[in-house]
Amino acid sequence: MSPLSYQSAAFFGAFLLTIISSLGFLPGVVVAKQGAITRHYTFNVRLQNVTRLCHTKSLVTVNGKFPGPTIFAREDDRVVVKVVNRVQYNVTIHWHGVRQLQSQWADGPAYITQCPIQTGQSYVYNFTIVGQRGTLWWHAHISWLRATLYGPIIILPKKNVPYPFVKPYKELPIIFGEWWNNDTEAVISQALQTGGGPNVSDAYTINGLPGPLYNCSQNETFKLKVKQGQTYLLRLINSALNDELFFSIANHSVTIVEADALYVKPFMTNILLIGPGQTTNVLLKTKHHHPNAQFLMAARPYFTGQGTFDNTTTAGILEYVSSSSSSSSNSSKRPVLIRPTLPAINDTAYVANFSAKFRSLANAQFPANVPQTVDKNFFFTVGLGSNPCPKNQTCQGPNGTKFSASINNISFALPNTAILQSYFSKKSNRVYTTDFPSTPLIPFNYTGTPPNNTMVMNGTKLVVLPFNTSVEIVLQDTSIVGAESHPLHIHGFNFFVVGQGFGNFNPKKDPANYNLVDPVERNTVGVPSGGWVAIRFFADNPGVWFMHCHFEVHLSWGLKMAWVVLDGKLPTQKLPPPPLDLPKC
């Protein structure tokens, strides 16, 4: 799909949804007695030939689209998505950031809340959007299939409820992703076999298009055509597998108004950082005059690790549309192309200053219900490590080992059946244990000289929490195989980022500087490179919930864990039984 048609489809889809739903009907939509709307979608996972960088390959797609289709809903709507698997791979879909209250069976991570949908099979994801509005996204949650299986979730406010900011002239999603000439399933399979780092992508993309800074991509450029003196709402989503991204629009500032489908105190910036898994809504106010210029919209990685990475830049073009009454003597001149200036690849100071600007609205309409006291404290080290190389094999990890990743030195091993179903049926024996350590088993200088022993332990260990427990987690980066940032995502919960800093967390001094008034509320947070971040939340969502690094390579290496939240006393606080069509392993 061309840049213009993708943009037009997004605008027209949102417009059509608003008009038709306001009339009270929509094809495949049922209006309940209370006025709630159920929106039905069908996702056919199938192969589609796509060409980028003059390279044609067969992609795993939803309905033949790359990126995939947009899910539109309003707050309180029920969403029903039938996923039909027509490819050779097992598939699951995760609705990233959706709380999944009373719908844990619809969360989607393979072998955590469900067994995968096998070839020729289908599964219906059924969930309600409760107390959320803004931008989220969906993606595959098995192996590396989310390289091409992803798309936006746009949640509009309830009818007649305005945004807490100026009404935009138009809205559209901007999705950052990647293009790989090679098969990503083969890339991660080879990396896990050899124990080394995986090959990197060939290009970054904006709405599936690499842009003019890559060879053979002049005609594969996203173009945002705007009118002068208008306000546009850009719904930014980072779906890249392994990279946090800087983004900037040349000669333009934006106002950040939302993060992870939660309104924030607005602030202006010329450059923003968005981690994989994160979403950020921004208001773009266009110039009042018609400039004789085109403006590059550029994104490139923020990288602090030790290995190789895709050190390229994707770009789209913002251009002003002339009106019939605004012709000028300069209109015949070729417009100049203006480029933005982005921070250095490893500019951790900029990232820290930028992240610290996010604050919750914390007002009567959108309160910040931060846990003021804590029932359960956890101190989790996150980072890389190694596993021994099998006998008679040459490995390409550190000192001839295999790369691994861990939380508190536990590298999580996925079972061969779904943990949620094992928990519900009380058949956890030999599937998982509930002895995940709440602190590191062997303390060390986490951001100083690394220990000589870099080996990790492997296991399927969980943490069990009583319903509505107030939780604090301090996530501490480590320098065992080099310090680096880690975007951590928790399924089933939003959390408040109450503190962050560099070096080793000091439990006696650092909590005194926590923000317990208006901390930002998120579902994905970056653990600073060589530093720590503290988060708090209430465990008010019973079930089994995944927590993991959203760098797909770290997830594959085991930087993940799971929580069991027990049932509460009320029926609405209990885990419902599984649906009849739940896939079997």
Coordinates of C-alpha atoms in Angstrom, one line a residue:
M1 CA 0.0 0.0 0.0
S2 CA 1.3 3.4 -0.9
P3 CA 2.1 6.0 1.8
L4 CA -0.8 8.2 0.7
S5 CA -3.3 5.3 0.6
Y6 CA -2.2 4.0 4.0
Q7 CA -2.7 7.5 5.5
S8 CA -6.0 8.0 3.8
A9 CA -7.2 4.6 5.0
A10 CA -6.3 5.4 8.6
F11 CA -8.1 8.8 8.4
F12 CA -11.1 7.4 6.6
G13 CA -11.4 4.4 8.9
A14 CA -11.4 6.5 12.0
F15 CA -13.9 8.9 10.4
L16 CA -16.2 6.1 9.3
L17 CA -16.1 4.4 12.6
T18 CA -17.1 7.6 14.4
I19 CA -20.0 8.4 12.1
I20 CA -21.4 4.9 11.8
S21 CA -21.1 4.0 15.5
S22 CA -22.7 7.3 16.4
L23 CA -25.8 6.0 14.5
G24 CA -25.9 2.9 16.7
F25 CA -25.0 0.2 14.1
L26 CA -21.9 -1.3 12.5
P27 CA -21.5 -4.4 10.4
G28 CA -20.7 -7.3 12.8
V29 CA -21.4 -5.1 15.8
V30 CA -24.1 -5.9 18.5
V31 CA -25.5 -3.2 20.8
A32 CA -26.2 -4.6 24.2
K33 CA -29.0 -3.4 26.5
Q34 CA -26.7 -1.1 28.4
G35 CA -25.5 0.5 25.2
A36 CA -22.1 -1.3 25.2
I37 CA -20.9 -2.2 21.7
T38 CA -19.2 -5.4 20.7
R39 CA -16.8 -5.0 17.7
H40 CA -16.0 -8.1 15.7
Y41 CA -12.8 -8.6 13.7
T42 CA -11.4 -11.6 11.8
F43 CA -7.6 -12.0 11.6
N44 CA -6.5 -14.4 8.8
V45 CA -2.9 -15.1 9.4
R46 CA -1.5 -15.8 6.0
L47 CA 1.5 -15.3 3.8
Q48 CA 1.8 -12.3 1.5
N49 CA 4.6 -11.3 -0.9
V50 CA 5.9 -7.9 0.0
T51 CA 8.8 -5.9 -1.7
R52 CA 11.1 -3.5 0.2
L53 CA 14.7 -2.5 -0.6
C54 CA 14.2 -4.2 -4.0
H55 CA 13.9 -7.5 -2.2
T56 CA 10.7 -9.5 -2.4
K57 CA 9.8 -12.0 0.3
S58 CA 6.9 -13.9 1.7
L59 CA 5.7 -12.3 5.0
V60 CA 3.5 -13.7 7.7
T61 CA 0.7 -11.1 7.8
V62 CA -2.8 -10.5 9.1
N63 CA -5.2 -10.3 6.2
G64 CA -2.3 -9.7 3.8
K65 CA -1.4 -6.3 5.3
F66 CA 2.0 -5.0 6.5
P67 CA 1.6 -3.5 9.0
G68 CA -1.6 -5.2 10.1
P69 CA -5.1 -3.8 10.3
T70 CA -6.2 -1.3 13.0
I71 CA -8.5 -2.3 15.9
F72 CA -10.9 0.5 16.6
A73 CA -12.9 0.6 19.8
R74 CA -14.3 2.9 22.4
E75 CA -13.7 2.7 26.2
D76 CA -16.1 0.0 27.6
D77 CA -16.5 -1.7 24.2
R78 CA -16.1 -5.5 23.9
V79 CA -13.7 -6.6 21.2
V80 CA -14.0 -10.1 19.7
V81 CA -11.2 -11.2 17.3
K82 CA -11.3 -14.5 15.6
V83 CA -7.7 -15.5 14.6
V84 CA -7.4 -18.1 11.9
N85 CA -3.9 -19.6 11.4
R86 CA -3.2 -20.3 7.7
V87 CA 0.6 -20.4 7.9
Q88 CA 3.2 -23.1 8.9
Y89 CA 4.1 -21.5 12.2
N90 CA 2.3 -21.7 15.5
V91 CA 0.7 -18.3 16.3
T92 CA -0.7 -16.3 19.2
I93 CA -1.7 -12.6 19.4
H94 CA -1.1 -10.3 22.4
W95 CA -3.2 -7.1 22.9
H96 CA -0.4 -5.1 24.3
G97 CA -1.4 -2.9 27.2
V98 CA -5.1 -4.1 27.5
R99 CA -5.7 -4.8 31.1
Q100 CA -7.7 -8.0 30.4
L101 CA -9.8 -7.8 33.5
Q102 CA -11.7 -11.1 33.8
S103 CA -10.4 -12.1 30.3
Q104 CA -7.0 -13.5 31.2
W105 CA -7.5 -16.3 28.6
A106 CA -7.3 -13.6 25.9
D107 CA -3.9 -12.1 26.8
G108 CA -2.0 -14.1 24.3
P109 CA 1.6 -14.9 25.3
A110 CA 2.4 -18.5 24.1
Y111 CA 2.7 -21.1 26.9
I112 CA 1.8 -18.5 29.5
T113 CA -1.9 -17.9 29.1
Q114 CA -2.6 -20.2 26.1
C115 CA -1.1 -22.9 23.9
P116 CA -0.4 -21.6 20.4
I117 CA -2.9 -21.7 17.6
Q118 CA -1.6 -24.4 15.4
T119 CA -1.7 -24.5 11.6
G120 CA -5.3 -24.8 10.3
Q121 CA -6.8 -23.9 13.7
S122 CA -8.5 -20.8 15.1
Y123 CA -9.1 -19.1 18.4
V124 CA -11.5 -16.3 19.4
Y125 CA -10.0 -13.6 21.6
N126 CA -12.8 -11.9 23.6
F127 CA -12.1 -9.0 26.0
T128 CA -13.6 -5.7 27.2
I129 CA -11.8 -2.3 27.2
V130 CA -12.2 -1.2 30.9
G131 CA -11.1 2.2 32.0
Q132 CA -8.7 2.8 29.1
R133 CA -8.5 5.1 26.2
G134 CA -5.7 6.1 23.8
T135 CA -3.3 4.2 21.7
L136 CA -2.2 0.6 22.3
W137 CA -1.2 -2.1 19.8
W138 CA -1.4 -5.8 19.1
H139 CA 1.4 -8.2 18.0
A140 CA 2.3 -11.8 17.8
H141 CA 3.7 -13.2 21.0
I142 CA 5.6 -16.3 20.0
S143 CA 9.1 -16.6 18.6
W144 CA 9.9 -13.6 16.4
L145 CA 6.7 -13.5 14.4
R146 CA 5.9 -10.0 15.7
A147 CA 8.5 -8.7 13.1
T148 CA 5.5 -8.6 10.7
L149 CA 2.5 -9.4 12.8
Y150 CA 1.5 -6.1 14.5
G151 CA -0.9 -3.3 14.2
P152 CA -2.5 -0.4 16.2
I153 CA -5.3 -0.5 18.7
I154 CA -7.1 2.9 18.8
I155 CA -9.4 3.3 21.8
L156 CA -11.6 6.4 21.6
P157 CA -13.1 8.0 24.7
K158 CA -16.7 7.3 25.6
K159 CA -19.2 9.1 23.5
N160 CA -19.4 12.8 24.3
V161 CA -16.3 12.7 26.4
P162 CA -13.7 15.0 25.0
Y163 CA -9.9 14.7 25.0
P164 CA -8.2 16.6 27.9
F165 CA -6.4 18.6 25.3
V166 CA -7.3 20.6 22.1
K167 CA -9.4 18.6 19.6
P168 CA -7.1 17.6 16.7
Y169 CA -7.9 18.4 13.1
K170 CA -6.9 14.8 12.1
E171 CA -5.4 11.7 13.7
L172 CA -3.3 8.9 12.4
P173 CA -1.0 6.1 13.7
I174 CA 2.7 6.1 13.0
I175 CA 4.2 2.7 13.6
F176 CA 7.9 2.2 13.8
G177 CA 9.1 -1.3 12.7
E178 CA 11.8 -3.1 10.8
W179 CA 12.4 -4.8 7.4
W180 CA 14.4 -8.0 7.3
N181 CA 15.6 -9.4 4.0
N182 CA 16.2 -12.7 5.8
D183 CA 13.5 -14.8 7.5
T184 CA 13.3 -13.7 11.1
E185 CA 12.4 -17.2 12.3
A186 CA 15.6 -18.5 10.7
V187 CA 17.6 -15.6 12.3
I188 CA 16.6 -16.4 15.9
S189 CA 16.8 -20.1 15.3
Q190 CA 20.4 -19.8 14.2
A191 CA 21.2 -17.5 17.1
L192 CA 19.8 -19.9 19.7
Q193 CA 21.7 -22.8 18.1
T194 CA 25.1 -21.1 18.0
G195 CA 24.6 -19.1 21.2
G196 CA 25.7 -15.9 19.6
G197 CA 24.0 -12.6 18.9
P198 CA 21.4 -12.6 16.0
N199 CA 21.8 -10.9 12.7
V200 CA 20.2 -7.4 12.6
S201 CA 17.5 -5.9 10.5
D202 CA 18.2 -4.4 7.1
A203 CA 16.1 -1.2 7.7
Y204 CA 13.7 0.5 10.0
T205 CA 10.3 1.4 8.8
I206 CA 7.6 4.0 9.3
N207 CA 4.2 2.4 8.6
G208 CA 6.0 -0.4 6.9
L209 CA 8.1 1.9 4.6
P210 CA 11.9 2.3 4.9
G211 CA 12.1 5.8 3.5
P212 CA 14.5 7.8 1.2
L213 CA 17.7 7.3 3.2
Y214 CA 17.9 3.6 2.1
N215 CA 18.9 2.4 -1.3
C216 CA 16.0 1.5 -3.6
S217 CA 13.4 3.1 -1.3
Q218 CA 12.6 6.5 -2.8
N219 CA 9.1 5.3 -3.7
E220 CA 8.7 3.5 -0.4
T221 CA 8.4 6.6 1.8
F222 CA 5.7 7.5 4.2
K223 CA 4.4 11.0 3.5
L224 CA 2.4 13.0 6.0
K225 CA 0.5 15.8 4.1
V226 CA -0.6 18.6 6.3
K227 CA -2.4 21.9 6.1
Q228 CA -1.0 25.0 7.7
G229 CA -2.3 26.2 11.1
Q230 CA -3.8 22.9 12.1
T231 CA -3.3 20.4 15.0
Y232 CA -2.7 16.7 14.2
L233 CA -2.7 13.9 16.7
L234 CA 0.1 11.4 15.9
R235 CA -0.3 8.0 17.6
L236 CA 3.3 6.7 17.8
I237 CA 4.0 3.0 18.3
N238 CA 7.4 1.3 18.5
S239 CA 7.0 -2.2 17.2
A240 CA 10.7 -2.8 16.4
L241 CA 12.0 -6.1 17.7
N242 CA 15.2 -5.0 19.5
D243 CA 15.6 -1.2 19.5
E244 CA 14.6 1.9 21.3
L245 CA 14.3 4.8 18.9
F246 CA 14.8 8.5 18.8
F247 CA 12.3 10.4 16.7
S248 CA 12.1 13.9 15.5
I249 CA 10.4 16.0 12.8
A250 CA 12.7 18.7 11.3
N251 CA 11.9 22.3 12.4
H252 CA 8.8 21.2 14.3
S253 CA 8.1 20.6 18.0
V254 CA 5.4 18.2 19.3
T255 CA 3.5 18.2 22.6
I256 CA 3.3 14.8 24.3
V257 CA -0.1 14.2 25.8
E258 CA -0.3 10.5 26.4
A259 CA 1.9 7.4 27.0
D260 CA 0.8 3.8 26.9
A261 CA -2.9 4.8 26.6
L262 CA -2.7 7.0 29.7
Y263 CA -2.9 10.8 29.6
V264 CA 0.1 12.7 30.9
K265 CA 0.8 16.4 31.8
P266 CA 1.5 17.9 28.4
F267 CA 5.1 18.9 27.6
M268 CA 6.8 20.0 24.4
T269 CA 9.9 18.4 22.9
N270 CA 11.8 18.4 19.6
I271 CA 13.1 14.9 20.1
L272 CA 11.4 12.0 21.8
L273 CA 12.5 8.4 22.7
I274 CA 10.1 5.5 22.4
G275 CA 11.0 2.0 23.5
P276 CA 9.8 -1.2 21.9
G277 CA 6.3 -1.9 23.2
Q278 CA 5.7 1.7 24.2
T279 CA 3.1 4.1 22.6
T280 CA 3.2 7.9 22.7
N281 CA 0.5 10.3 21.5
V282 CA 1.7 13.7 20.4
L283 CA 0.1 16.9 19.1
L284 CA 1.7 18.4 16.1
K285 CA 0.8 22.1 15.5
T286 CA 1.7 23.0 11.9
K287 CA 3.1 26.3 10.8
H288 CA 0.8 29.2 10.0
H289 CA 2.5 30.0 6.8
H290 CA 3.1 27.7 3.8
P291 CA 6.9 26.9 3.8
N292 CA 8.6 26.1 0.5
A293 CA 10.2 23.0 2.1
Q294 CA 9.7 19.4 3.0
F295 CA 10.6 18.2 6.5
L296 CA 12.2 14.8 7.2
M297 CA 10.6 12.8 10.0
A298 CA 13.5 10.6 11.1
A299 CA 14.0 7.7 13.6
R300 CA 17.1 5.9 14.5
P301 CA 18.2 3.7 17.5
Y302 CA 19.3 4.5 21.0
F303 CA 21.8 1.7 21.7
T304 CA 23.9 1.1 24.8
G305 CA 24.7 -2.6 24.4
Q306 CA 27.9 -4.4 23.4
G307 CA 26.8 -6.3 20.2
T308 CA 25.9 -5.3 16.7
F309 CA 22.8 -3.3 15.9
D310 CA 21.0 -1.8 12.9
N311 CA 22.7 1.6 12.8
T312 CA 20.5 3.1 10.1
T313 CA 17.8 5.7 9.9
T314 CA 14.2 5.5 8.7
A315 CA 12.5 8.6 7.5
G316 CA 9.2 9.9 6.3
I317 CA 8.4 13.3 4.8
L318 CA 6.1 15.9 6.2
E319 CA 4.9 18.3 3.5
Y320 CA 2.4 21.1 3.4
V321 CA -0.5 21.0 1.0
S322 CA -1.1 24.2 -0.9
S323 CA -4.6 25.6 -1.0
S324 CA -5.9 27.3 -4.1
S325 CA -5.8 30.7 -2.4
S326 CA -2.2 30.4 -1.1
S327 CA -0.1 30.4 -4.3
S328 CA 3.0 32.4 -4.1
S329 CA 5.9 33.4 -6.2
N330 CA 8.0 30.6 -4.6
S331 CA 5.5 27.9 -5.5
S332 CA 7.3 27.0 -8.7
K333 CA 10.6 26.5 -6.9
R334 CA 11.7 23.0 -5.9
P335 CA 11.2 22.7 -2.1
V336 CA 14.3 22.1 0.0
L337 CA 14.5 19.0 2.2
I338 CA 15.2 19.9 5.8
R339 CA 16.6 17.2 8.1
P340 CA 16.3 17.0 11.9
T341 CA 19.2 16.6 14.3
L342 CA 19.0 13.5 16.5
P343 CA 21.1 12.7 19.7
A344 CA 24.1 10.5 19.6
I345 CA 23.4 6.7 19.4
N346 CA 24.3 6.2 23.1
D347 CA 23.1 9.5 24.6
T348 CA 21.9 8.1 27.9
A349 CA 21.8 11.5 29.6
Y350 CA 19.3 12.8 27.1
V351 CA 17.2 9.6 27.6
A352 CA 17.2 10.1 31.4
N353 CA 16.2 13.8 31.2
F354 CA 13.5 13.0 28.7
S355 CA 12.0 10.1 30.7
A356 CA 11.9 12.3 33.8
K357 CA 9.5 14.7 32.2
F358 CA 6.6 12.3 32.2
R359 CA 3.9 12.9 34.9
S360 CA 0.4 11.7 35.4
L361 CA -2.4 14.2 35.1
A362 CA -3.3 13.3 38.7
N363 CA -6.6 15.3 38.8
A364 CA -10.1 14.5 39.8
Q365 CA -11.1 13.0 36.5
F366 CA -7.9 11.1 36.0
P367 CA -6.4 10.4 39.4
A368 CA -3.1 8.8 40.1
N369 CA -3.9 6.0 42.6
V370 CA -0.3 5.3 43.6
P371 CA 0.2 2.8 46.4
Q372 CA 1.4 4.8 49.3
T373 CA 2.4 1.8 51.4
V374 CA 3.8 -1.5 50.1
D375 CA 2.9 -5.1 51.1
K376 CA 5.5 -6.9 49.0
N377 CA 8.9 -5.6 48.0
F378 CA 11.0 -7.1 45.2
F379 CA 14.5 -6.3 44.0
F380 CA 15.1 -7.7 40.6
T381 CA 18.4 -7.6 38.7
V382 CA 18.0 -7.7 34.9
G383 CA 20.7 -8.3 32.4
L384 CA 22.7 -10.7 30.3
G385 CA 24.6 -13.8 31.3
S386 CA 25.7 -17.1 29.7
N387 CA 24.9 -20.8 29.6
P388 CA 27.5 -23.5 29.0
C389 CA 28.2 -24.6 25.5
P390 CA 27.0 -28.2 24.8
K391 CA 29.7 -30.8 24.4
N392 CA 31.1 -31.3 20.9
Q393 CA 29.7 -27.9 19.8
T394 CA 31.4 -24.5 19.2
C395 CA 29.4 -21.6 20.6
Q396 CA 29.7 -17.9 19.7
G397 CA 28.7 -16.3 23.1
P398 CA 31.0 -14.8 25.7
N399 CA 34.2 -16.9 26.0
G400 CA 32.8 -19.7 24.0
T401 CA 29.5 -19.9 25.9
K402 CA 25.9 -19.3 24.9
F403 CA 24.3 -15.9 25.5
S404 CA 21.5 -16.0 28.1
A405 CA 19.5 -13.4 29.9
S406 CA 17.9 -13.4 33.4
I407 CA 16.0 -11.8 36.2
N408 CA 17.7 -12.4 39.6
N409 CA 20.0 -14.9 37.7
I410 CA 17.0 -17.1 36.7
S411 CA 16.6 -17.5 33.0
F412 CA 13.0 -18.4 32.5
A413 CA 12.3 -21.6 30.6
L414 CA 8.9 -21.8 28.8
P415 CA 7.1 -25.1 29.6
N416 CA 5.4 -27.1 26.8
T417 CA 1.9 -26.4 28.1
A418 CA 0.2 -23.2 29.1
I419 CA 0.9 -22.1 32.7
L420 CA -2.5 -20.4 33.2
Q421 CA -4.4 -23.6 32.3
S422 CA -2.1 -25.6 34.6
Y423 CA -2.8 -23.2 37.4
F424 CA -6.5 -23.2 36.8
S425 CA -6.7 -27.0 36.6
K426 CA -4.4 -27.3 39.7
K427 CA -2.0 -29.4 37.6
S428 CA 1.2 -27.3 38.2
N429 CA 3.3 -30.3 39.1
R430 CA 6.3 -30.4 36.7
V431 CA 5.0 -27.4 34.9
Y432 CA 6.3 -24.6 37.2
T433 CA 7.3 -23.9 40.8
T434 CA 6.5 -20.9 43.0
D435 CA 9.9 -20.1 44.4
F436 CA 11.1 -17.2 42.3
P437 CA 13.6 -15.3 44.5
S438 CA 12.4 -11.8 45.6
T439 CA 16.0 -10.6 45.8
P440 CA 19.3 -11.8 44.1
L441 CA 20.5 -15.0 45.6
I442 CA 24.1 -13.7 45.5
P443 CA 24.5 -9.9 45.9
F444 CA 27.3 -8.2 44.1
N445 CA 28.3 -4.8 42.7
Y446 CA 25.6 -4.7 40.1
T447 CA 26.9 -1.9 37.9
G448 CA 30.6 -2.2 38.8
T449 CA 33.2 -4.8 38.0
P450 CA 31.2 -7.9 36.9
P451 CA 31.7 -11.2 38.7
N452 CA 33.9 -13.9 37.2
N453 CA 31.0 -16.3 37.0
T454 CA 28.5 -15.2 34.4
M455 CA 26.5 -18.4 34.3
V456 CA 22.7 -18.3 34.9
M457 CA 20.2 -20.8 36.3
N458 CA 17.4 -22.1 34.2
G459 CA 13.9 -22.8 35.5
T460 CA 10.2 -22.1 35.3
K461 CA 9.7 -20.2 38.5
L462 CA 6.8 -17.9 39.5
V463 CA 5.9 -15.4 42.2
V464 CA 2.5 -15.8 43.9
L465 CA 0.6 -12.7 45.2
P466 CA -2.6 -12.4 47.2
F467 CA -5.3 -10.4 45.5
N468 CA -4.9 -6.6 45.7
T469 CA -1.4 -6.8 47.2
S470 CA 0.4 -3.5 46.9
V471 CA 3.7 -4.2 45.1
E472 CA 7.0 -2.4 44.7
I473 CA 9.6 -3.7 42.2
V474 CA 13.1 -2.2 41.9
L475 CA 14.5 -3.2 38.5
Q476 CA 18.3 -3.0 38.6
D477 CA 20.4 -3.2 35.4
T478 CA 23.6 -5.2 35.7
S479 CA 27.0 -5.0 33.9
I480 CA 27.7 -8.7 33.9
V481 CA 28.0 -8.8 30.1
G482 CA 27.8 -5.0 29.7
A483 CA 25.3 -2.5 31.0
E484 CA 22.4 -1.6 28.7
S485 CA 18.8 -0.4 28.8
H486 CA 16.0 -2.9 29.1
P487 CA 12.4 -2.0 28.2
L488 CA 10.3 -4.1 30.7
H489 CA 6.7 -4.9 30.1
I490 CA 4.2 -6.3 32.5
H491 CA 1.1 -7.9 31.2
G492 CA -2.3 -7.4 32.9
F493 CA -1.3 -4.3 34.8
N494 CA -0.4 -0.6 34.6
F495 CA 2.2 0.6 37.1
F496 CA 3.5 3.8 38.4
V497 CA 7.2 4.8 37.8
V498 CA 8.0 6.2 41.3
G499 CA 11.8 6.6 41.0
Q500 CA 14.8 6.0 38.8
G501 CA 18.5 6.7 38.9
F502 CA 22.0 5.5 37.9
G503 CA 24.4 3.2 39.7
N504 CA 23.2 0.7 42.3
F505 CA 19.9 1.3 44.0
N506 CA 20.3 2.4 47.7
P507 CA 17.3 1.1 49.7
K508 CA 18.1 3.5 52.6
K509 CA 18.4 6.7 50.6
D510 CA 16.7 6.4 47.2
P511 CA 13.1 5.9 48.4
A512 CA 13.2 9.3 50.0
N513 CA 13.2 10.8 46.6
Y514 CA 10.2 8.8 45.2
N515 CA 7.4 10.7 43.5
L516 CA 4.2 9.4 45.1
V517 CA 2.1 12.3 43.9
D518 CA 2.0 12.3 40.1
P519 CA 4.3 9.6 38.8
V520 CA 3.7 8.5 35.2
E521 CA 1.6 5.4 34.8
R522 CA 2.8 2.9 32.1
N523 CA 2.8 -0.7 31.0
T524 CA 6.4 -0.7 29.6
V525 CA 9.3 1.1 31.2
G526 CA 13.0 1.4 30.3
V527 CA 15.4 0.2 32.9
P528 CA 18.2 2.8 32.6
S529 CA 21.6 1.6 31.3
G530 CA 23.7 1.2 34.3
G531 CA 20.9 2.2 36.6
W532 CA 17.6 1.3 38.2
V533 CA 13.9 2.1 38.1
A534 CA 11.3 1.6 40.8
I535 CA 7.6 0.8 40.0
R536 CA 4.5 0.3 42.1
F537 CA 1.1 -1.2 41.4
F538 CA -1.8 -3.1 43.0
A539 CA -2.1 -6.8 42.1
D540 CA -5.9 -6.4 41.4
N541 CA -6.1 -8.7 38.4
P542 CA -6.2 -12.4 39.2
G543 CA -4.6 -14.9 36.9
V544 CA -1.1 -15.6 35.5
W545 CA 0.8 -12.6 34.1
F546 CA 3.9 -12.4 32.1
M547 CA 6.8 -9.9 32.7
H548 CA 9.6 -9.6 30.3
C549 CA 12.1 -7.4 28.4
H550 CA 10.6 -6.2 25.2
F551 CA 13.9 -6.6 23.3
E552 CA 12.9 -9.8 21.5
V553 CA 16.4 -11.2 21.6
H554 CA 16.5 -10.8 25.4
L555 CA 13.1 -12.4 25.6
S556 CA 14.4 -15.4 23.6
W557 CA 17.4 -15.6 25.9
G558 CA 15.2 -15.9 29.0
L559 CA 14.8 -12.3 30.4
K560 CA 11.2 -13.0 31.6
M561 CA 9.2 -14.3 34.5
A562 CA 5.5 -14.8 35.5
W563 CA 3.2 -13.8 38.4
V564 CA 0.3 -15.7 39.8
V565 CA -2.3 -13.3 41.3
L566 CA -4.8 -15.2 43.5
D567 CA -8.6 -14.8 43.3
G568 CA -10.3 -12.1 45.4
K569 CA -13.5 -12.5 47.4
L570 CA -16.0 -11.2 44.8
P571 CA -17.1 -12.9 41.6
T572 CA -15.6 -10.1 39.6
Q573 CA -12.2 -10.8 41.2
K574 CA -12.0 -14.4 40.2
L575 CA -10.4 -16.1 37.2
P576 CA -13.2 -17.4 34.9
P577 CA -13.0 -20.8 33.3
P578 CA -11.3 -21.2 30.0
P579 CA -13.3 -20.9 26.7
L580 CA -14.2 -24.1 24.9
D581 CA -12.1 -23.2 21.9
L582 CA -8.9 -22.7 23.9
P583 CA -6.0 -24.2 21.9
K584 CA -4.5 -27.4 23.1
C585 CA -0.7 -28.1 23.2

